[in-house]
Amino acid sequence: MKAYILKLSFEGITPEVWRRIIIPAGATFNRLHETIQYVTNFKSRMEPYHDFSFPMEDVIITNNAELIEQKETDGKKVKQPTRIKIDPYIEKYGKLLYQYDFGDQWEISVILEDTVDDYYFGYPTLLDGGGMAPPEDVGGAAGYMEFLKIIHDPTHPKYTISREWAERVGYKPLNIESINHSLKHVKFKKTEWEQIHHENYVVLSDKYRGSEVVDAEKVANKDLILDYIVSCTNLYGIIPNYKVIHIYNLHNKPKITSKDLQAITTDAHYKKLLEESNVVVKMDRFIHKILEENNITEKLEQVVVGKPYYIPDKEELLCYKNELYYEETKYHRELGNWLERAESRESKSVQEILRELSWKMKAMNYKFNITMREFLNQFVFANINEVNEVTRMLFSVANVTRTWDNRGFTPKELSELSKPKPTKVAVGAKIGRNDPCHCGSGKKYKKCCGR
């Protein structure tokens, strides 16, 4: 089957954000538009969200109703994208310009890299790509570049609201496997299964689409991947698949893909181990069982939107394989010393009490007053002063406890994260390019005033 290999590149964005696709010949401009939407973070897939156009020398192909009604604009004929095929245009010009959202004025170049005759699927495939595609309605290329500055600067006044907005509108990293699964919706030709190595229409191997078979036996470091899933779920409560992959790949080689993660979560042996570790696999995320049992998953998801993830080093992260693990601080030791002397109504060890307290603070920080009251009710106090002193200790412990509603950050850390950190510079002192900038932005000098 004849097909075109096209490179899509966002104009006006650095570093480059690009995608390489293969699309069967005979696609209409509307199918090309749908494909571009699927391989980016834009929303106009099956239903129009914004208008688009492909302007050329003597014609403009668009879904804009006003232009279509005019039939001609600026001396160019206006044609509808559902009726015109891309073949004569892409073969003639070798390059097209895709304009999307006439308010934000996005422009994506569509460059013909190759024409092949051995593609046998009736829908497009994403072959490769680089960079995180911008979110919808961010303000075009210029707005996106400004947006990137904001979400990478915790001291910026719009940092929190920008991150929250981006997460709500679906600003996500590139996931080739997931996108290729979705691209089957852009089907406009009959798939030539007799030409494809498959079994019951499951692709075993293919030059362009690879394999749809998930074999856990072929995945390297399976037990370590499992440990990361469990540890991340215990640290964050809820975590999307792509974030587990990101964290794992920060710490380890070889890197893993979403297919590797799928192999673990669909293998009977590892599914059982996840269940035993109180990890619920749901859609594209991992959820701690206690959230599902108490019907508070959605509530936590709403609370954490826009907050950054605390990402510890590998050794610290894997401590969270034990769901009762907590980082011991001087405040825990202070409370522990009091517990050694306290008159308790229950026969629990100091360590049991501290583990239970830390677990409740981590998982149910939003119910801190209830947690504190339940804790105090376990003991007999000599007077109100002792109650006040223990209450102070509890607040201190809570302030340094990593909580689900802060995505693993402690309340103290998350508060300090957004504070500018001014740097004092001695007169005449030389600032290194990797030193904190003296303006207090929190950025390195080379990324700020040293540009």
Short mmCIF file of C-alpha atoms in Angstrom, two decimals:
data_model
loop_
_atom_site.label_atom_id
_atom_site.label_comp_id
_atom_site.label_asym_id
_atom_site.label_seq_id
_atom_site.Cartn_x
_atom_site.Cartn_y
_atom_site.Cartn_z
CA MET A 1 0.00 0.00 0.00
CA LYS A 2 1.31 3.43 -0.89
CA ALA A 3 1.95 5.74 2.06
CA TYR A 4 3.68 9.01 2.92
CA ILE A 5 6.23 9.53 5.68
CA LEU A 6 5.76 13.07 6.96
CA LYS A 7 7.64 15.14 9.51
CA LEU A 8 5.52 17.57 11.52
CA SER A 9 7.34 20.47 13.20
CA PHE A 10 5.93 23.29 15.32
CA GLU A 11 6.97 26.71 14.04
CA GLY A 12 8.36 29.23 16.54
CA ILE A 13 9.17 26.77 19.34
CA THR A 14 12.65 25.98 20.68
CA PRO A 15 13.85 23.38 21.30
CA GLU A 16 12.07 21.77 18.37
CA VAL A 17 8.83 19.87 18.96
CA TRP A 18 8.33 17.38 16.15
CA ARG A 19 6.57 14.17 15.14
CA ARG A 20 7.24 11.70 12.31
CA ILE A 21 4.17 9.90 10.98
CA ILE A 22 3.29 7.54 8.17
CA ILE A 23 -0.14 7.95 6.62
CA PRO A 24 -1.71 5.90 3.82
CA ALA A 25 -2.10 7.63 0.46
CA GLY A 26 -5.63 8.74 -0.25
CA ALA A 27 -6.05 10.58 3.04
CA THR A 28 -8.16 13.71 2.95
CA PHE A 29 -6.93 16.92 4.53
CA ASN A 30 -9.43 16.29 7.29
CA ARG A 31 -7.74 12.95 8.05
CA LEU A 32 -4.36 14.66 8.12
CA HIS A 33 -5.79 17.27 10.50
CA GLU A 34 -7.14 14.51 12.79
CA THR A 35 -3.76 12.76 12.74
CA ILE A 36 -1.93 15.95 13.73
CA GLN A 37 -4.37 16.43 16.59
CA TYR A 38 -3.83 12.89 17.88
CA VAL A 39 -0.03 13.17 17.90
CA THR A 40 0.00 16.50 19.76
CA ASN A 41 -1.76 17.73 22.91
CA PHE A 42 -4.49 19.46 20.90
CA LYS A 43 -8.18 18.57 21.24
CA SER A 44 -9.86 18.82 17.81
CA ARG A 45 -9.79 15.12 17.05
CA MET A 46 -13.26 13.78 16.33
CA GLU A 47 -15.12 17.03 17.09
CA PRO A 48 -14.01 20.57 16.09
CA TYR A 49 -12.57 22.63 18.94
CA HIS A 50 -10.81 25.24 16.79
CA ASP A 51 -10.73 25.87 13.05
CA PHE A 52 -7.79 24.91 10.85
CA SER A 53 -6.51 25.55 7.36
CA PHE A 54 -3.88 24.48 4.83
CA PRO A 55 -3.00 27.60 2.78
CA MET A 56 -1.31 27.05 -0.61
CA GLU A 57 -0.47 29.07 -3.72
CA ASP A 58 -3.91 29.16 -5.30
CA VAL A 59 -6.14 27.39 -2.79
CA ILE A 60 -6.89 27.34 0.92
CA ILE A 61 -8.32 24.16 2.41
CA THR A 62 -10.17 24.85 5.64
CA ASN A 63 -13.08 23.87 7.89
CA ASN A 64 -13.86 27.51 8.70
CA ALA A 65 -17.56 27.93 7.85
CA GLU A 66 -17.26 31.64 7.08
CA LEU A 67 -14.43 31.13 4.57
CA ILE A 68 -16.18 28.14 2.99
CA GLU A 69 -19.29 30.25 2.45
CA GLN A 70 -17.20 32.96 0.72
CA LYS A 71 -15.77 30.31 -1.67
CA GLU A 72 -12.78 32.58 -2.30
CA THR A 73 -10.44 34.70 -0.19
CA ASP A 74 -7.40 36.80 -1.17
CA GLY A 75 -7.68 35.47 -4.71
CA LYS A 76 -7.54 31.84 -3.53
CA LYS A 77 -10.30 29.27 -3.90
CA VAL A 78 -11.62 27.86 -0.63
CA LYS A 79 -12.19 24.10 -0.43
CA GLN A 80 -13.48 21.81 2.30
CA PRO A 81 -10.97 19.40 3.91
CA THR A 82 -13.36 16.42 3.87
CA ARG A 83 -13.49 16.40 0.07
CA ILE A 84 -9.88 17.00 -0.97
CA LYS A 85 -7.09 14.40 -0.78
CA ILE A 86 -3.58 15.33 0.20
CA ASP A 87 -1.82 13.30 -2.52
CA PRO A 88 -1.50 15.80 -5.39
CA TYR A 89 -0.58 18.63 -3.04
CA ILE A 90 2.01 16.86 -0.90
CA GLU A 91 3.59 15.32 -3.99
CA LYS A 92 3.68 18.65 -5.83
CA TYR A 93 4.95 20.92 -3.06
CA GLY A 94 6.75 18.46 -0.75
CA LYS A 95 5.77 20.74 2.14
CA LEU A 96 2.46 21.99 3.52
CA LEU A 97 1.64 24.45 6.27
CA TYR A 98 -1.00 23.52 8.83
CA GLN A 99 -2.58 26.47 10.61
CA TYR A 100 -4.67 25.78 13.69
CA ASP A 101 -6.70 27.99 16.04
CA PHE A 102 -6.92 31.34 14.29
CA GLY A 103 -6.71 33.08 17.67
CA ASP A 104 -3.49 31.44 18.90
CA GLN A 105 -2.23 31.09 15.30
CA TRP A 106 -0.41 27.79 15.59
CA GLU A 107 1.64 26.78 12.56
CA ILE A 108 3.01 23.30 11.94
CA SER A 109 5.12 22.47 8.90
CA VAL A 110 4.27 19.18 7.18
CA ILE A 111 7.27 17.93 5.21
CA LEU A 112 7.26 14.90 2.91
CA GLU A 113 10.31 12.79 3.80
CA ASP A 114 9.56 9.63 1.82
CA THR A 115 6.95 7.76 -0.22
CA VAL A 116 6.77 4.00 0.39
CA ASP A 117 4.80 1.05 -0.99
CA ASP A 118 5.06 -1.41 1.92
CA TYR A 119 2.70 0.08 4.51
CA TYR A 120 -0.36 -2.15 4.98
CA PHE A 121 -2.51 -0.50 7.65
CA GLY A 122 -5.61 1.53 6.88
CA TYR A 123 -4.75 4.18 9.47
CA PRO A 124 -1.71 6.34 10.33
CA THR A 125 1.16 5.46 12.66
CA LEU A 126 3.38 7.67 14.78
CA LEU A 127 6.93 6.55 14.04
CA ASP A 128 8.95 8.91 16.20
CA GLY A 129 8.90 12.29 17.85
CA GLY A 130 10.62 14.72 20.15
CA GLY A 131 9.55 17.33 22.66
CA MET A 132 6.40 17.82 24.68
CA ALA A 133 3.67 19.29 22.49
CA PRO A 134 2.06 22.49 23.79
CA PRO A 135 -1.35 22.50 25.48
CA GLU A 136 -4.47 23.91 23.91
CA ASP A 137 -5.21 27.65 24.33
CA VAL A 138 -1.80 28.57 25.74
CA GLY A 139 -1.44 31.56 23.43
CA GLY A 140 0.39 30.24 20.38
CA ALA A 141 4.14 29.74 20.06
CA ALA A 142 5.04 32.93 21.93
CA GLY A 143 2.56 32.14 24.71
CA TYR A 144 3.95 28.63 25.00
CA MET A 145 7.53 29.81 25.37
CA GLU A 146 6.41 32.16 28.17
CA PHE A 147 4.37 29.34 29.73
CA LEU A 148 7.50 27.12 29.83
CA LYS A 149 9.40 29.81 31.74
CA ILE A 150 6.60 30.00 34.30
CA ILE A 151 6.14 26.27 34.98
CA HIS A 152 9.89 25.77 35.42
CA ASP A 153 10.18 28.62 37.93
CA PRO A 154 8.52 27.73 41.28
CA THR A 155 9.03 31.33 42.46
CA HIS A 156 6.94 32.80 39.64
CA PRO A 157 3.60 34.18 40.92
CA LYS A 158 1.71 32.24 38.22
CA TYR A 159 3.60 28.97 38.75
CA THR A 160 0.93 27.08 40.70
CA ILE A 161 -2.07 28.20 38.68
CA SER A 162 -0.23 27.53 35.40
CA ARG A 163 0.73 24.00 36.39
CA GLU A 164 -2.81 23.30 37.59
CA TRP A 165 -4.31 24.62 34.35
CA ALA A 166 -1.85 22.64 32.20
CA GLU A 167 -2.66 19.38 33.94
CA ARG A 168 -6.40 19.98 33.65
CA VAL A 169 -6.21 20.56 29.88
CA GLY A 170 -4.19 17.39 29.28
CA TYR A 171 -0.63 18.69 28.86
CA LYS A 172 1.25 15.37 28.84
CA PRO A 173 4.56 13.93 27.63
CA LEU A 174 4.79 12.08 24.32
CA ASN A 175 3.62 8.45 24.59
CA ILE A 176 4.06 6.79 21.20
CA GLU A 177 2.40 3.48 22.13
CA SER A 178 -0.69 5.17 23.52
CA ILE A 179 -1.00 7.51 20.54
CA ASN A 180 -0.69 4.64 18.07
CA HIS A 181 -3.48 2.82 19.83
CA SER A 182 -5.66 5.93 19.41
CA LEU A 183 -4.69 6.47 15.77
CA LYS A 184 -6.72 3.41 14.81
CA HIS A 185 -9.70 5.79 14.97
CA VAL A 186 -8.30 7.58 11.89
CA LYS A 187 -9.08 4.60 9.67
CA PHE A 188 -10.00 5.30 6.03
CA LYS A 189 -8.66 2.27 4.18
CA LYS A 190 -8.90 -1.49 4.51
CA THR A 191 -5.96 -3.02 6.40
CA GLU A 192 -4.17 -5.63 4.28
CA TRP A 193 -3.83 -8.30 6.96
CA GLU A 194 -2.50 -10.88 4.51
CA GLN A 195 0.66 -8.73 4.24
CA ILE A 196 1.15 -8.40 8.00
CA HIS A 197 2.74 -10.82 10.46
CA HIS A 198 -0.14 -11.22 12.90
CA GLU A 199 -2.15 -13.71 14.91
CA ASN A 200 -5.89 -13.13 15.19
CA TYR A 201 -5.30 -9.54 14.06
CA VAL A 202 -2.78 -8.88 16.82
CA VAL A 203 0.41 -7.58 15.18
CA LEU A 204 3.38 -9.82 15.99
CA SER A 205 5.92 -7.78 14.06
CA ASP A 206 5.86 -5.00 11.49
CA LYS A 207 8.38 -2.64 9.93
CA TYR A 208 6.38 0.43 10.94
CA ARG A 209 4.13 -0.48 13.87
CA GLY A 210 6.46 -2.90 15.65
CA SER A 211 4.67 -5.50 17.77
CA GLU A 212 1.45 -5.33 19.76
CA VAL A 213 2.42 -8.41 21.74
CA VAL A 214 3.33 -7.75 25.36
CA ASP A 215 5.69 -10.41 26.73
CA ALA A 216 6.76 -9.91 30.32
CA GLU A 217 9.52 -12.51 29.94
CA LYS A 218 11.36 -10.23 27.53
CA VAL A 219 11.26 -7.19 29.81
CA ALA A 220 14.51 -6.49 31.66
CA ASN A 221 14.48 -5.76 35.41
CA LYS A 222 10.85 -6.81 35.91
CA ASP A 223 11.12 -7.04 39.70
CA LEU A 224 12.69 -3.58 39.87
CA ILE A 225 9.92 -2.12 37.72
CA LEU A 226 7.39 -3.72 40.08
CA ASP A 227 9.20 -2.16 43.05
CA TYR A 228 8.98 1.27 41.40
CA ILE A 229 5.24 0.90 40.81
CA VAL A 230 4.65 -0.10 44.45
CA SER A 231 7.02 2.53 45.87
CA CYS A 232 5.54 5.34 43.78
CA THR A 233 1.99 4.33 44.69
CA ASN A 234 2.89 4.33 48.40
CA LEU A 235 4.62 7.70 48.14
CA TYR A 236 2.02 9.53 46.02
CA GLY A 237 -1.24 7.63 46.52
CA ILE A 238 -2.06 8.15 42.84
CA ILE A 239 0.43 8.26 39.99
CA PRO A 240 -0.06 8.11 36.20
CA ASN A 241 1.82 5.47 34.23
CA TYR A 242 3.92 8.02 32.35
CA LYS A 243 5.21 9.47 35.63
CA VAL A 244 6.34 6.04 36.87
CA ILE A 245 8.19 5.61 33.56
CA HIS A 246 9.75 9.07 33.90
CA ILE A 247 10.96 8.44 37.46
CA TYR A 248 12.25 4.96 36.66
CA ASN A 249 14.17 6.25 33.64
CA LEU A 250 15.74 9.03 35.73
CA HIS A 251 17.33 6.37 37.93
CA ASN A 252 17.94 3.38 35.68
CA LYS A 253 19.19 1.97 32.40
CA PRO A 254 18.02 0.46 30.14
CA LYS A 255 15.02 2.76 30.01
CA ILE A 256 11.50 1.40 29.94
CA THR A 257 8.47 2.24 27.80
CA SER A 258 4.74 2.08 28.37
CA LYS A 259 4.79 -1.38 26.75
CA ASP A 260 7.18 -2.62 29.43
CA LEU A 261 4.87 -1.27 32.10
CA GLN A 262 1.90 -2.89 30.37
CA ALA A 263 3.75 -6.21 30.36
CA ILE A 264 4.10 -6.05 34.14
CA THR A 265 0.51 -5.02 34.81
CA THR A 266 -1.04 -7.66 32.54
CA ASP A 267 1.15 -10.60 33.58
CA ALA A 268 -0.72 -12.89 36.01
CA HIS A 269 2.21 -13.23 38.42
CA TYR A 270 2.88 -9.50 38.69
CA LYS A 271 -0.82 -8.62 38.79
CA LYS A 272 -1.10 -10.77 41.91
CA LEU A 273 1.96 -9.11 43.48
CA LEU A 274 0.49 -5.66 42.79
CA GLU A 275 -2.80 -6.68 44.40
CA GLU A 276 -0.95 -8.00 47.44
CA SER A 277 0.85 -4.65 47.67
CA ASN A 278 -2.49 -2.77 47.68
CA VAL A 279 -1.90 -1.29 44.21
CA VAL A 280 -4.97 -0.87 41.98
CA VAL A 281 -4.30 -0.64 38.24
CA LYS A 282 -6.95 1.62 36.74
CA MET A 283 -6.91 3.03 33.21
CA ASP A 284 -3.55 4.81 32.84
CA ARG A 285 -2.66 5.18 36.51
CA PHE A 286 -1.82 3.36 39.73
CA ILE A 287 -3.93 3.98 42.84
CA HIS A 288 -3.51 2.86 46.42
CA LYS A 289 -6.26 0.46 47.42
CA ILE A 290 -7.35 2.52 50.43
CA LEU A 291 -8.40 5.37 48.12
CA GLU A 292 -10.62 3.11 46.05
CA GLU A 293 -12.12 1.41 49.10
CA ASN A 294 -13.08 4.76 50.62
CA ASN A 295 -14.22 6.32 47.32
CA ILE A 296 -11.83 9.24 47.69
CA THR A 297 -9.69 8.75 44.58
CA GLU A 298 -11.41 11.54 42.69
CA LYS A 299 -11.18 13.87 45.67
CA LEU A 300 -7.42 13.38 45.93
CA GLU A 301 -7.01 13.85 42.17
CA GLN A 302 -8.71 17.24 42.43
CA VAL A 303 -6.51 18.28 45.36
CA VAL A 304 -3.18 17.41 43.73
CA VAL A 305 -3.80 18.93 40.28
CA GLY A 306 -0.96 21.28 39.34
CA LYS A 307 1.34 20.32 42.21
CA PRO A 308 4.84 19.11 41.31
CA TYR A 309 6.05 15.63 42.28
CA TYR A 310 8.69 15.18 44.94
CA ILE A 311 11.21 12.82 43.32
CA PRO A 312 13.72 11.29 45.74
CA ASP A 313 16.83 9.42 44.69
CA LYS A 314 16.57 5.71 43.95
CA GLU A 315 17.61 4.46 47.38
CA GLU A 316 15.13 6.68 49.20
CA LEU A 317 12.29 5.98 46.78
CA LEU A 318 12.60 2.22 47.14
CA CYS A 319 12.22 2.54 50.92
CA TYR A 320 8.56 3.18 50.14
CA LYS A 321 8.09 -0.43 49.07
CA ASN A 322 7.08 -0.67 52.71
CA GLU A 323 3.85 1.35 52.80
CA LEU A 324 4.43 2.20 56.49
CA TYR A 325 7.87 3.68 55.84
CA TYR A 326 8.43 7.29 56.89
CA GLU A 327 11.46 9.54 57.12
CA GLU A 328 12.41 9.85 60.76
CA THR A 329 13.22 13.42 61.84
CA LYS A 330 14.08 15.12 65.11
CA TYR A 331 10.37 15.81 65.54
CA HIS A 332 9.57 12.10 65.36
CA ARG A 333 12.30 11.41 67.90
CA GLU A 334 10.96 14.14 70.18
CA LEU A 335 7.48 12.65 70.04
CA GLY A 336 8.95 9.16 70.47
CA ASN A 337 10.73 10.25 73.66
CA TRP A 338 7.44 11.50 75.05
CA LEU A 339 5.72 8.24 74.08
CA GLU A 340 8.32 6.28 76.06
CA ARG A 341 7.12 8.10 79.20
CA ALA A 342 3.43 8.42 78.37
CA GLU A 343 0.62 6.48 80.00
CA SER A 344 -1.12 4.75 77.10
CA ARG A 345 -4.61 3.25 77.02
CA GLU A 346 -3.49 0.78 74.33
CA SER A 347 -0.75 -1.86 74.31
CA LYS A 348 1.26 -0.68 71.30
CA SER A 349 4.97 -0.12 70.97
CA VAL A 350 6.36 3.35 70.32
CA GLN A 351 7.33 2.34 66.79
CA GLU A 352 3.85 0.96 66.08
CA ILE A 353 2.27 4.20 67.24
CA LEU A 354 4.63 6.35 65.17
CA ARG A 355 4.17 4.21 62.04
CA GLU A 356 0.38 4.33 62.36
CA LEU A 357 0.44 8.10 62.96
CA SER A 358 2.74 8.77 60.00
CA TRP A 359 0.61 6.56 57.73
CA LYS A 360 -2.56 8.47 58.64
CA MET A 361 -0.84 11.82 58.16
CA LYS A 362 0.48 10.71 54.77
CA ALA A 363 -2.74 9.21 53.43
CA MET A 364 -5.32 11.44 55.12
CA ASN A 365 -3.60 14.77 55.68
CA TYR A 366 -6.88 16.53 54.87
CA LYS A 367 -8.33 14.87 58.01
CA PHE A 368 -5.47 16.00 60.26
CA ASN A 369 -7.75 17.22 63.05
CA ILE A 370 -9.40 13.79 63.23
CA THR A 371 -6.00 12.07 63.18
CA MET A 372 -4.77 14.33 65.98
CA ARG A 373 -7.87 13.76 68.11
CA GLU A 374 -7.66 9.97 67.68
CA PHE A 375 -3.99 10.09 68.67
CA LEU A 376 -4.58 12.17 71.80
CA ASN A 377 -7.44 9.91 72.91
CA GLN A 378 -4.96 7.03 73.29
CA PHE A 379 -3.23 8.65 76.28
CA VAL A 380 -3.80 9.92 79.78
CA PHE A 381 -2.52 13.48 80.28
CA ALA A 382 -1.49 15.07 83.56
CA ASN A 383 -2.78 18.53 82.64
CA ILE A 384 -3.70 20.88 79.78
CA ASN A 385 -0.10 22.01 79.42
CA GLU A 386 0.94 18.49 78.51
CA VAL A 387 -1.88 18.30 75.94
CA ASN A 388 -0.72 21.56 74.37
CA GLU A 389 2.88 20.37 74.27
CA VAL A 390 1.99 17.09 72.55
CA THR A 391 -0.27 18.96 70.14
CA ARG A 392 2.70 21.14 69.22
CA MET A 393 4.76 18.00 68.60
CA LEU A 394 2.03 16.58 66.36
CA PHE A 395 1.94 19.73 64.23
CA SER A 396 5.73 19.59 63.92
CA VAL A 397 5.61 15.96 62.77
CA ALA A 398 2.80 16.72 60.32
CA ASN A 399 4.77 19.58 58.81
CA VAL A 400 7.66 17.26 57.85
CA THR A 401 5.57 14.26 56.74
CA ARG A 402 5.41 13.43 53.03
CA THR A 403 1.74 13.45 52.10
CA TRP A 404 -0.35 12.21 49.20
CA ASP A 405 -2.14 15.52 48.84
CA ASN A 406 1.25 17.21 48.26
CA ARG A 407 2.50 14.56 45.80
CA GLY A 408 5.19 13.43 48.18
CA PHE A 409 6.32 16.84 49.35
CA THR A 410 6.04 17.76 53.01
CA PRO A 411 3.86 20.81 53.76
CA LYS A 412 7.02 22.65 54.81
CA GLU A 413 8.86 21.83 51.56
CA LEU A 414 5.95 22.77 49.34
CA SER A 415 5.61 26.09 51.13
CA GLU A 416 9.31 26.88 50.79
CA LEU A 417 9.40 25.76 47.15
CA SER A 418 7.53 28.85 46.00
CA LYS A 419 9.61 31.33 48.00
CA PRO A 420 12.30 33.34 46.16
CA LYS A 421 15.80 32.56 47.40
CA PRO A 422 17.85 35.76 47.11
CA THR A 423 21.59 35.30 46.90
CA LYS A 424 24.01 37.74 48.45
CA VAL A 425 26.97 38.52 46.24
CA ALA A 426 30.12 40.20 47.55
CA VAL A 427 31.18 43.31 45.68
CA GLY A 428 33.55 42.34 42.91
CA ALA A 429 32.88 38.63 43.35
CA LYS A 430 32.61 36.57 40.18
CA ILE A 431 29.39 34.60 39.71
CA GLY A 432 29.77 31.14 38.19
CA ARG A 433 27.45 30.28 35.31
CA ASN A 434 25.94 27.44 37.34
CA ASP A 435 25.60 29.49 40.54
CA PRO A 436 22.19 30.74 41.71
CA CYS A 437 21.39 34.07 40.08
CA HIS A 438 21.92 37.09 42.33
CA CYS A 439 18.49 38.53 41.37
CA GLY A 440 16.72 35.96 43.53
CA SER A 441 14.84 34.26 40.71
CA GLY A 442 15.88 30.82 41.90
CA LYS A 443 17.36 30.03 38.48
CA LYS A 444 20.98 29.39 37.59
CA TYR A 445 22.88 32.55 36.57
CA LYS A 446 23.37 31.27 32.99
CA LYS A 447 19.62 30.78 32.63
CA CYS A 448 18.74 34.21 34.01
CA CYS A 449 20.73 37.46 34.16
CA GLY A 450 23.80 35.73 32.71
CA ARG A 451 22.19 35.13 29.33
#
